[in-house]
PDB file of C-alpha atoms in Angstrom:
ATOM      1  CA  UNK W   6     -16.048  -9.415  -4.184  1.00 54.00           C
ATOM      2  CA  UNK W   7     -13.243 -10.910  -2.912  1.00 58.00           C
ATOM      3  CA  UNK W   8     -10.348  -8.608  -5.181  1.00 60.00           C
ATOM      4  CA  UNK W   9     -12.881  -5.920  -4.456  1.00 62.00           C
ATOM      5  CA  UNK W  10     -12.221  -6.733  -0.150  1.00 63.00           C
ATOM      6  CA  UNK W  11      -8.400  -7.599  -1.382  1.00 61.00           C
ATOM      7  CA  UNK W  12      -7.938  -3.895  -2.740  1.00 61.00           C
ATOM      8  CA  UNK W  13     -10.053  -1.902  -0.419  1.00 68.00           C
ATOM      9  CA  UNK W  14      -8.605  -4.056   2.742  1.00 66.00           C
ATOM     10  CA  UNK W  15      -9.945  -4.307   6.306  1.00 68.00           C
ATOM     11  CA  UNK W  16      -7.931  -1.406   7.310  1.00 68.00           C
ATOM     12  CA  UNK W  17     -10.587   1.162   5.750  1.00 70.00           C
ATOM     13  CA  UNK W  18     -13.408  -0.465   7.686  1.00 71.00           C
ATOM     14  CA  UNK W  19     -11.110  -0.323  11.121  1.00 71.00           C
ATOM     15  CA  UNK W  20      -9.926   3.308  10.951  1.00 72.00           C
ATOM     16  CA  UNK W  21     -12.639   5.090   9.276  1.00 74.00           C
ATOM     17  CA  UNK W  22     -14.971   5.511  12.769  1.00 75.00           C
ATOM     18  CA  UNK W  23     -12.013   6.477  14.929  1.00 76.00           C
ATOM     19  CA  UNK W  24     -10.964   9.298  11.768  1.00 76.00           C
ATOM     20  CA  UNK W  25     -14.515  10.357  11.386  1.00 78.00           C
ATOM     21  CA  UNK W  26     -14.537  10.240  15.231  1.00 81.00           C
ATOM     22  CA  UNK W  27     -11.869  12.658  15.140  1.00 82.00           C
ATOM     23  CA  UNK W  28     -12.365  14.998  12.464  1.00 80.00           C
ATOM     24  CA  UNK W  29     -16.017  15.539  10.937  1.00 83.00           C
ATOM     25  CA  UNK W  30     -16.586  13.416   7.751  1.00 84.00           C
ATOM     26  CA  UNK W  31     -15.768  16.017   5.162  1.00 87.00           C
ATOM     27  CA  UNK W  32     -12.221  15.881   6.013  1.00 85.00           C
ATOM     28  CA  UNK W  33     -12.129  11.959   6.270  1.00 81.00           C
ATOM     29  CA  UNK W  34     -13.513  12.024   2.450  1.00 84.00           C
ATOM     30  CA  UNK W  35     -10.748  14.495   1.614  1.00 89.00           C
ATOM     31  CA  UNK W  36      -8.036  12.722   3.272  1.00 84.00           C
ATOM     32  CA  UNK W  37      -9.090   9.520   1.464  1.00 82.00           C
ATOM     33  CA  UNK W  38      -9.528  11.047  -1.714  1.00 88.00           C
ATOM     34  CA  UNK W  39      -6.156  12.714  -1.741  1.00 91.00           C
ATOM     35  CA  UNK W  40      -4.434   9.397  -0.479  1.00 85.00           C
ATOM     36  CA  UNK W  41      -6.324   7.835  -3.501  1.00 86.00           C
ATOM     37  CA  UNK W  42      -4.634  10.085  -5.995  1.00 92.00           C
ATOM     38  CA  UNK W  43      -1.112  10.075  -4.048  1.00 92.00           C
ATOM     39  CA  UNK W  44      -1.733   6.060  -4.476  1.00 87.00           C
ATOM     40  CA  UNK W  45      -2.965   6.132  -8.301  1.00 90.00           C
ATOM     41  CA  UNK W  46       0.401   8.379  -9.332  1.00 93.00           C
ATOM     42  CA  UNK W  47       2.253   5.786  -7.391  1.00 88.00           C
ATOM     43  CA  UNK W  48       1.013   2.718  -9.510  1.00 89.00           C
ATOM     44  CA  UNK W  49       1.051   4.969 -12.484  1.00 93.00           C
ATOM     45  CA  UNK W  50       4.350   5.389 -12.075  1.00 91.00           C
ATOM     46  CA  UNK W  51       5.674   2.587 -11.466  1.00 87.00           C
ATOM     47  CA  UNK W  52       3.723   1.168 -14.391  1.00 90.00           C
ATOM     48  CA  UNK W  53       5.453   3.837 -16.626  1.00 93.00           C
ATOM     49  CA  UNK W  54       8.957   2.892 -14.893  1.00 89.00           C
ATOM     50  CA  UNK W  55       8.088  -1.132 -15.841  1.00 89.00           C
ATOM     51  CA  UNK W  56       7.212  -0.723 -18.946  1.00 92.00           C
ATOM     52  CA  UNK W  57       9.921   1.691 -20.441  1.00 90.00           C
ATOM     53  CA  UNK W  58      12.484  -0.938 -18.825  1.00 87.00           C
ATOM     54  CA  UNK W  59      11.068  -4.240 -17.995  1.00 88.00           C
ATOM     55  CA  UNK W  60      13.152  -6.047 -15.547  1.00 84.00           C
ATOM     56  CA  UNK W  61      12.960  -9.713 -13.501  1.00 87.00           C
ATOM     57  CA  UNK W  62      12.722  -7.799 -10.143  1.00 84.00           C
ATOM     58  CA  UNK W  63      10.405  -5.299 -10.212  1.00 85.00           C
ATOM     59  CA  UNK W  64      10.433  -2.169  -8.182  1.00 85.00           C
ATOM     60  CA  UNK W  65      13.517  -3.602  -6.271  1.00 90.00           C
ATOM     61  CA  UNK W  66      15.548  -4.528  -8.953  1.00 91.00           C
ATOM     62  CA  UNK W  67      14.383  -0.489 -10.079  1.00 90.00           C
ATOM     63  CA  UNK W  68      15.610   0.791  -6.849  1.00 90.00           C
ATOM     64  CA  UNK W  69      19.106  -0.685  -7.363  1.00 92.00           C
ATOM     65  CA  UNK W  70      19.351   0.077 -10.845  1.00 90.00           C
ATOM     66  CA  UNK W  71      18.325   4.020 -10.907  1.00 89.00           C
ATOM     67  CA  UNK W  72      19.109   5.078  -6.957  1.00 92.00           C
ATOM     68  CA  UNK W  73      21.603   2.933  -5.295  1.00 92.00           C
ATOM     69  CA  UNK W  74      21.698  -0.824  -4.409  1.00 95.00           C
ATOM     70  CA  UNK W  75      21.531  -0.387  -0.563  1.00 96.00           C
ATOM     71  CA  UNK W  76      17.905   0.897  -1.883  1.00 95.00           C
ATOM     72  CA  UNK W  77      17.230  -1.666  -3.672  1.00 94.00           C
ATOM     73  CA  UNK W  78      18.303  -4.194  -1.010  1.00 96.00           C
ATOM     74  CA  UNK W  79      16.080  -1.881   2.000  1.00 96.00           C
ATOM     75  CA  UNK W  80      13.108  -1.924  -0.527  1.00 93.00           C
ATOM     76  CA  UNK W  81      13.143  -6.063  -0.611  1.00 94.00           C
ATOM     77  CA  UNK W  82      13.773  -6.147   2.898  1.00 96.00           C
ATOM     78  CA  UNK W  83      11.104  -4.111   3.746  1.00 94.00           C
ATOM     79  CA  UNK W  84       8.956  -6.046   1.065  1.00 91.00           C
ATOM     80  CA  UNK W  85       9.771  -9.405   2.788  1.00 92.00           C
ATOM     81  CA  UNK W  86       8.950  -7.742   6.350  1.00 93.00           C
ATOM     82  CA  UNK W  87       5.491  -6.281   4.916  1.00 88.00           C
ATOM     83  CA  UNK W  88       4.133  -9.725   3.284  1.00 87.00           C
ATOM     84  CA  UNK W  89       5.203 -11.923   6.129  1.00 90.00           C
ATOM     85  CA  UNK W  90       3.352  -9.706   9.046  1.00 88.00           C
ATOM     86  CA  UNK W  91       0.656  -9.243   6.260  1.00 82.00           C
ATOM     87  CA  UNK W  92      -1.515 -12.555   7.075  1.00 82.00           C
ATOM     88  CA  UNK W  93      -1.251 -12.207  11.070  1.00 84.00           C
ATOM     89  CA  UNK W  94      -2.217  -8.686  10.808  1.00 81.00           C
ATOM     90  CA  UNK W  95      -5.724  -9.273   8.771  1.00 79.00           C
ATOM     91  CA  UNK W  96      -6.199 -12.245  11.512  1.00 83.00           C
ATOM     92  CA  UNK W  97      -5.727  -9.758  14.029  1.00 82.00           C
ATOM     93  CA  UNK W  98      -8.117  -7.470  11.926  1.00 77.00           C
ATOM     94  CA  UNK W  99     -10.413  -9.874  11.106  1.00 77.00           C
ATOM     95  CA  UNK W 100     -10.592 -10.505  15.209  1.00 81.00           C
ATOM     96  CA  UNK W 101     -11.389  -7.439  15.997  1.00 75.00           C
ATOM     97  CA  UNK W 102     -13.899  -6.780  13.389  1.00 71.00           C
ATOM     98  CA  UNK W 103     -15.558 -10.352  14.893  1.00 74.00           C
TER      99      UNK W 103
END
């Protein structure tokens, strides 16, 4: 249950009344099922991408190597940004859910 929470995440249980609140719920099932597939062909990718050249990195190390290195360093800057406002968000989350 708890990978299941991990994957899904808490922002799918905040957003989903004010989107359904906003357009009816045929179009929030759409929207999520496209973002699904945009999402799948994202990890599929970068699956593909890993395993035709494994590197120590990962997809920073594959931003610098097939784009440009100021890529590569923006990607694991914005990495570092995303995991340490990560834990205060879902406490934030998990506050308002409460």
């Amino acid at each position: 249950m708890v990978a299941v929470a991990g994957m899904i995440g808490t922002g799918l249980f905040l957003s989903s009344g004010q989107v359904i609140a906003s357009a009816d719920p045929v179009a929030a099932l759409l929207a999520y099922t496209l973002m699904g597939f945009v999402t799948a062909g994202v990890a599929y990718t970068t699956g593909e991408i890993t395993a035709f050249m494994p590197s120590t990195g990962g997809f920073v190390r594959h931003a610098t190597k097939f784009v440009e290195p100021a890529l590569g360093a923006a990607t694991g800057w914005n990495f570092w940004y995303t995991m340490a406002i990560n834990m205060p968000a879902e406490i934030s989350a998990a506050a308002t859910l409460v």
